[in-house]
Coordinates of C-alpha atoms and ligand atoms in Angstrom, one line a residue:
X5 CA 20.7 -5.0 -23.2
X6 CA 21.7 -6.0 -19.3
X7 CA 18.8 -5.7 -17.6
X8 CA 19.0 -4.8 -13.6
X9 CA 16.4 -6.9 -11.4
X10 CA 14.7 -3.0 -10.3
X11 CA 11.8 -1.8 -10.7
X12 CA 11.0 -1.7 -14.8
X13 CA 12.0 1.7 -16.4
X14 CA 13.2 2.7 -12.6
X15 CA 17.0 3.9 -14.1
X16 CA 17.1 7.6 -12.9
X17 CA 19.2 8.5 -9.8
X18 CA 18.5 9.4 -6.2
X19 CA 18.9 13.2 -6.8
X20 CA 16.8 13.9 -10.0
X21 CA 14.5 11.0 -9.3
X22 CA 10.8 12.6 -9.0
X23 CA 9.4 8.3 -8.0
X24 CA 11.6 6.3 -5.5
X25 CA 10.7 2.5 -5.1
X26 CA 11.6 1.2 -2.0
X27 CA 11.7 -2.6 -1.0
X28 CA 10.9 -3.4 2.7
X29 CA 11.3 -7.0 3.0
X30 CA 9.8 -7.5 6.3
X31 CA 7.4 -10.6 7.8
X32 CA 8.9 -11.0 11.1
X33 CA 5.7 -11.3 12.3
X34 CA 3.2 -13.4 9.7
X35 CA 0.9 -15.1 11.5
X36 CA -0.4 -17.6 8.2
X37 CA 1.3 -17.8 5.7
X38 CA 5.0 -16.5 5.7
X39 CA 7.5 -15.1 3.1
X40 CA 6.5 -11.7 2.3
X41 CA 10.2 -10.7 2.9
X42 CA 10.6 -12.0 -0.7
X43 CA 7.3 -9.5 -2.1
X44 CA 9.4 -6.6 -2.9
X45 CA 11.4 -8.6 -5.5
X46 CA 9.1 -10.8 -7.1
X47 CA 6.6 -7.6 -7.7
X48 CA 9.9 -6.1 -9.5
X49 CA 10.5 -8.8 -11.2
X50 CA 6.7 -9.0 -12.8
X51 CA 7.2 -5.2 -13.3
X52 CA 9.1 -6.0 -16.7
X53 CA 5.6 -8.1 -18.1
X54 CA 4.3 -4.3 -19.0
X55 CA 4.8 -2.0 -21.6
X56 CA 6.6 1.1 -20.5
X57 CA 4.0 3.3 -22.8
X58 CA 0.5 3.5 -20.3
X59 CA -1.8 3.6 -22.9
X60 CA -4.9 4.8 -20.5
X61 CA -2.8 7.9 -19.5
X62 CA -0.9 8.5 -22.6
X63 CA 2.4 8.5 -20.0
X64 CA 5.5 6.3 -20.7
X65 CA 7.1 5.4 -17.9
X66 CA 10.5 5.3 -19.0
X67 CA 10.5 9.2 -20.1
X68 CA 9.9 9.7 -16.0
X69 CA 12.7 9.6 -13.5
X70 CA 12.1 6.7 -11.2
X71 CA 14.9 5.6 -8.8
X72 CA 14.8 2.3 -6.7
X73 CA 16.9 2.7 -4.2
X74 CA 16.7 -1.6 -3.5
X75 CA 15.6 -2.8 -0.2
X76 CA 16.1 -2.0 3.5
X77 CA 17.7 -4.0 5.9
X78 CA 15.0 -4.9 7.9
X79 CA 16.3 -7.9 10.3
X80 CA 13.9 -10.0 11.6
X81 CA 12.7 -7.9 15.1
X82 CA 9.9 -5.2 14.6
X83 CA 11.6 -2.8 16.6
X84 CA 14.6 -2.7 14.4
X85 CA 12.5 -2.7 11.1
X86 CA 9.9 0.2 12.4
X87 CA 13.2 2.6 13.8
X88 CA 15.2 1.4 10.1
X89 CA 12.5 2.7 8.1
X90 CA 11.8 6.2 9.5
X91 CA 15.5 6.6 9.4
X92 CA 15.4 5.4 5.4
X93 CA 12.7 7.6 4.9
X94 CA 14.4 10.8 6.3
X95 CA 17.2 10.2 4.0
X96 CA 14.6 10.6 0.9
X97 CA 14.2 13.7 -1.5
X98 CA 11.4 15.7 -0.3
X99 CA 10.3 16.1 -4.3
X100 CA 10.3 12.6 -4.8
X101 CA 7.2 10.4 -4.2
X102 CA 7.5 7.2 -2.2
X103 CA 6.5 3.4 -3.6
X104 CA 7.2 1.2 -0.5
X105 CA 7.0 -2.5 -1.6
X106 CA 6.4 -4.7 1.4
X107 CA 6.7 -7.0 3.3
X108 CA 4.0 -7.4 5.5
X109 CA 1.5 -5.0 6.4
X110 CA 3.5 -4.0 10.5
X111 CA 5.9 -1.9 7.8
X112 CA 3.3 0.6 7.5
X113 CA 2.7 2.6 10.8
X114 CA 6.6 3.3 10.6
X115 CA 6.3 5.0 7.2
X116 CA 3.2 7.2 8.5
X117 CA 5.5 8.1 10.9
X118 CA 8.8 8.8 8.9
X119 CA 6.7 10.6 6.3
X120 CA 4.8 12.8 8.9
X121 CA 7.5 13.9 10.9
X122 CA 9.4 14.7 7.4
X123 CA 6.6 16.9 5.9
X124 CA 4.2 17.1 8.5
X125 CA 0.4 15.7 9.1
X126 CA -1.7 13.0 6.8
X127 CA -4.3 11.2 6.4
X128 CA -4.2 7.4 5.5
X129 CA -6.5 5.1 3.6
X130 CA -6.4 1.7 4.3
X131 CA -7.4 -0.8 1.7
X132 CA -7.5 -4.0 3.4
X133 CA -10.0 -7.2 4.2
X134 CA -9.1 -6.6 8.0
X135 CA -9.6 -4.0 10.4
X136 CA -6.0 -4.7 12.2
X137 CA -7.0 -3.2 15.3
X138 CA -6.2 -5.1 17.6
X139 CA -4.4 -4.3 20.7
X140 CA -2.1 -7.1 20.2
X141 CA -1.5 -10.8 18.1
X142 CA 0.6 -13.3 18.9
X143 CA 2.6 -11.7 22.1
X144 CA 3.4 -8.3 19.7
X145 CA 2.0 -4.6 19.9
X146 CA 3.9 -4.6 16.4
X147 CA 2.0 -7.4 14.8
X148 CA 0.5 -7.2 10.8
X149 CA -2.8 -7.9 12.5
X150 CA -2.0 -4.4 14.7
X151 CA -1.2 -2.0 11.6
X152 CA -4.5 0.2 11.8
X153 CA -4.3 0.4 15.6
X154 CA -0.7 1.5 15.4
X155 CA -1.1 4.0 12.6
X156 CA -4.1 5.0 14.5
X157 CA -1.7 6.1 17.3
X158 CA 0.5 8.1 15.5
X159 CA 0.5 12.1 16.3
X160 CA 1.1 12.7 12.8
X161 CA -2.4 11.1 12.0
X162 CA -4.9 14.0 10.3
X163 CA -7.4 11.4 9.1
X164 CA -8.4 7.8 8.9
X165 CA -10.7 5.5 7.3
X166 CA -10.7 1.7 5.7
X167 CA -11.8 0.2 3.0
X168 CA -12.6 -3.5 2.3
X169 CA -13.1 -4.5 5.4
X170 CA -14.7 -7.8 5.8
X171 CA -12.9 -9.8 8.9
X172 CA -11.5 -8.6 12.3
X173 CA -12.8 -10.0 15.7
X174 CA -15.6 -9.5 17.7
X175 CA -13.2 -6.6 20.2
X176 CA -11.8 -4.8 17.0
X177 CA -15.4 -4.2 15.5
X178 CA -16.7 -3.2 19.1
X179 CA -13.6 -1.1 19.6
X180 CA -13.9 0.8 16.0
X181 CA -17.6 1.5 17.3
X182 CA -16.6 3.0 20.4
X183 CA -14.0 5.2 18.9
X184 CA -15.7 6.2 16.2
X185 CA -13.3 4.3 13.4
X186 CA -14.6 4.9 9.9
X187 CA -14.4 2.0 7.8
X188 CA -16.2 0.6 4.7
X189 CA -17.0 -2.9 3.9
X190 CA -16.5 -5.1 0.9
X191 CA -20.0 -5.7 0.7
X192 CA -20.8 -1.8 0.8
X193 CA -18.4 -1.7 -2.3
X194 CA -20.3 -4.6 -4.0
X195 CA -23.8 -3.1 -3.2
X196 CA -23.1 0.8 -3.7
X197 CA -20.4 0.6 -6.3
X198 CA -16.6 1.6 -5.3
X199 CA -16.9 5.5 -6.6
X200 CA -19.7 6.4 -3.9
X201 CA -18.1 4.2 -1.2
X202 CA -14.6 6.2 -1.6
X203 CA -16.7 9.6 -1.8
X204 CA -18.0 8.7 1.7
X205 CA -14.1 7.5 2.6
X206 CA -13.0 10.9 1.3
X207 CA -15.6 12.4 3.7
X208 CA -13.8 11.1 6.5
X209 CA -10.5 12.0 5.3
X210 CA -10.7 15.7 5.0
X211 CA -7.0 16.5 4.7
X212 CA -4.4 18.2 2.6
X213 CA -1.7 15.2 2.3
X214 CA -3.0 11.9 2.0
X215 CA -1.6 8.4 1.9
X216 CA -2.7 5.2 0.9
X217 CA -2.0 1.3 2.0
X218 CA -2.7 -1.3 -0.3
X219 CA -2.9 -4.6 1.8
X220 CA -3.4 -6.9 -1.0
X221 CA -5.9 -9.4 1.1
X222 CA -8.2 -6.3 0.2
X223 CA -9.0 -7.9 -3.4
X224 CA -10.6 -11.1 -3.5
X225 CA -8.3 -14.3 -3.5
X226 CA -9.2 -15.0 -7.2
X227 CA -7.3 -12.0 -8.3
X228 CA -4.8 -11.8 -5.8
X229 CA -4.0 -15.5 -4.1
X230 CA -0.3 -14.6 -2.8
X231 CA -1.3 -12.8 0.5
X232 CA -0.5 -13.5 4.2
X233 CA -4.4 -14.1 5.0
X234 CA -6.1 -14.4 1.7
X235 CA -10.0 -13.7 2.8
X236 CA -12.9 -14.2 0.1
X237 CA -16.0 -12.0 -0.8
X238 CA -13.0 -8.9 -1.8
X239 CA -13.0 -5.9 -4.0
X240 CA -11.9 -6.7 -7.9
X241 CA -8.6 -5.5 -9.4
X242 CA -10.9 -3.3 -11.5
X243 CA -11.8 -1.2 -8.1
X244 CA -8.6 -0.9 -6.7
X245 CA -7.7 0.4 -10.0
X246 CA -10.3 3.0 -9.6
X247 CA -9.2 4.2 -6.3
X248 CA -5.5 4.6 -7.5
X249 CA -6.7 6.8 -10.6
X250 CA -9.1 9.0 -8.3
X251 CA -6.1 9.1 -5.6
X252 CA -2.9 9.4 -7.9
X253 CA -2.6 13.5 -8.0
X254 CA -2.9 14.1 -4.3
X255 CA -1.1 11.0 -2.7
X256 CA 2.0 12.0 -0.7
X257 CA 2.9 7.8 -1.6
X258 CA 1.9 4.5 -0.7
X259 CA 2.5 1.1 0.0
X260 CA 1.7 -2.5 -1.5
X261 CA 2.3 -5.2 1.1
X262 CA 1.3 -8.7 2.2
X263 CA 2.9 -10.2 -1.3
X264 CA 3.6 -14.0 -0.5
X265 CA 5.0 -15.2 -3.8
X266 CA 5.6 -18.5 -2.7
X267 CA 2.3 -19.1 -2.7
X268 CA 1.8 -17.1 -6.5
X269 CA 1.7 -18.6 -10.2
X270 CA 2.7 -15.3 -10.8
X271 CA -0.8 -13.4 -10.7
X272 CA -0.6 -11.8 -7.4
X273 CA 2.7 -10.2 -7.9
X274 CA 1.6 -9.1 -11.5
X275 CA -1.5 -7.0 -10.7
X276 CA 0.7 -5.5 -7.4
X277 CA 3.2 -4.5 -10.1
X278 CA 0.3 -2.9 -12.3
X279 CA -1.1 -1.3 -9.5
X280 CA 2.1 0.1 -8.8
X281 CA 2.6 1.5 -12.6
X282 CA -0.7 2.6 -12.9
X283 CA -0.2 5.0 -9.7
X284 CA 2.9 6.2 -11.4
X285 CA 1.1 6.4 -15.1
X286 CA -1.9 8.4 -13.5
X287 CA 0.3 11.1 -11.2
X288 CA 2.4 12.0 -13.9
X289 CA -0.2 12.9 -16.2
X290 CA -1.9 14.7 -13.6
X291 CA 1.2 16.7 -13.5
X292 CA 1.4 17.2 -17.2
X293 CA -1.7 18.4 -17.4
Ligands
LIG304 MN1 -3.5 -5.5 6.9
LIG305 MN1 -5.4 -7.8 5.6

């Protein structure tokens, strides 16, 4: 009857929980548009549009034990948020698989790390409209526009590639051709269909535990408005989709960041909250089956 503003269907505890959702309301360093701090929420609160029963994967949510744990304490300095979050994540079950609702994208090369040194090496998938490589933006190593060069540092890293990608500067595309960066471009997806671009992704990423970061700016702006730096010419909703329901039964977790909702009628923070239940829908039944 009394609902709780979590995550829909999210009402198991910490120690049975087999899902965690954790909020990390974090934009300390949004370069466009600001307010991502606020994502985590609004994506909870459009979590309670969808049915619990997944019709697709026959799974209802609400027989599964999801816990949110609610949101870190971030601050508003980079160095606090990145050394908050590995500690957060240390304190997690090992059993239970991570939803990290951001914030902006900088949360993510501290949960590569927390999750590595916790259960040892990964690869990581970037979905994404920008390469984030730079060196540095805007006087900070720890900048959103940095998060693939970051996670590309971490020792924990087994693999890497992007997928999306249709923006970075002239030094960041230069400098993912002289290391050898694999990333594939929105208009590959367009042309060759998202199923064989991810096959050549997968390629790249030949590792046992894998990750995956949804930036939303990776789908177009007329599916998902309420990002930090909405770019046009994106993948649909229909292909991230896809690459959740391919990914689902070998992710060790992901994130969802770059939700502005100030800047949402609502539709941005609905399909992240899909997205979110669909990765939940499709493991489980994996699982089951
Ligand atoms: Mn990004
Ligand atoms: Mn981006």
């Amino acid at each position: 009857m009394f609902q709780r503003i979590g995550f829909a269907d999210a009402d198991s505890g910490l120690e049975e929980a087999e899902y965690v959702v954790v909020g990390l309301p974090f934009d300390g360093t949004a370069s466009f548009r600001s307010g991502s701090r606020d994502g985590p929420d609004a994506i909870r609160l459009a979590s309670f549009n969808f049915e619990s029963y997944d019709f697709q994967y026959g799974v209802d949510l609400s027989d599964l034990k999801i816990c949110d744990l609610g949101n870190m304490e971030l601050g508003a300095d980079p160095a606090y948020a990145e050394e908050t979050i590995k500690e957060g994540i240390a304190l997690l079950p090992e059993r239970a698989v991570p939803i990290f609702l951001g914030g902006e994208h900088s949360i993510t090369p501290a949960i590569v790390e927390g999750l590595g040194q916790r259960a040892g090496a990964l690869g990581v998938l970037v979905l994404d409209a920008h390469l984030d490589l730079r060196e540095e933006y805007g006087c900070t190593r720890a900048s959103h526009a940095c998060a693939s060069r970051r996670i590309l540092e971490k020792d924990v890293l087994a693999g890497y590639a992007s997928l999306g990608i249709r923006s970075g500067s002239r030094e960041e595309f230069v400098w993912a051709g002289e290391n050898g960066i694999s990333y594939f471009t929105a208009r590959q997806v367009r042309v060759e269909g998202i199923d064989a671009v991810l096959d050549r992704a997968m390629e790249k990423l030949q590792c046992e535990r894998l990750y995956l970061s949804i930036d939303l700016d990776v789908l177009d702006p007329a599916y998902a408005p309420a990002v930090g730096n909405p770019e046009p010419f994106g993948l649909s909703s229909w292909d991230v989709k896809r690459v959740i329901e391919r990914l689902a039964p070998r992710l060790v977790g992901l994130d969802i960041n770059e939700l502005t909702p100030a800047y949402d009628r609502g539709e941005t923070a609905l399909l992240a909250a899909r997205l979110a239940r669909d990765f939940i829908a499709a493991r489980a039944k994996h699982k089951i089956l």
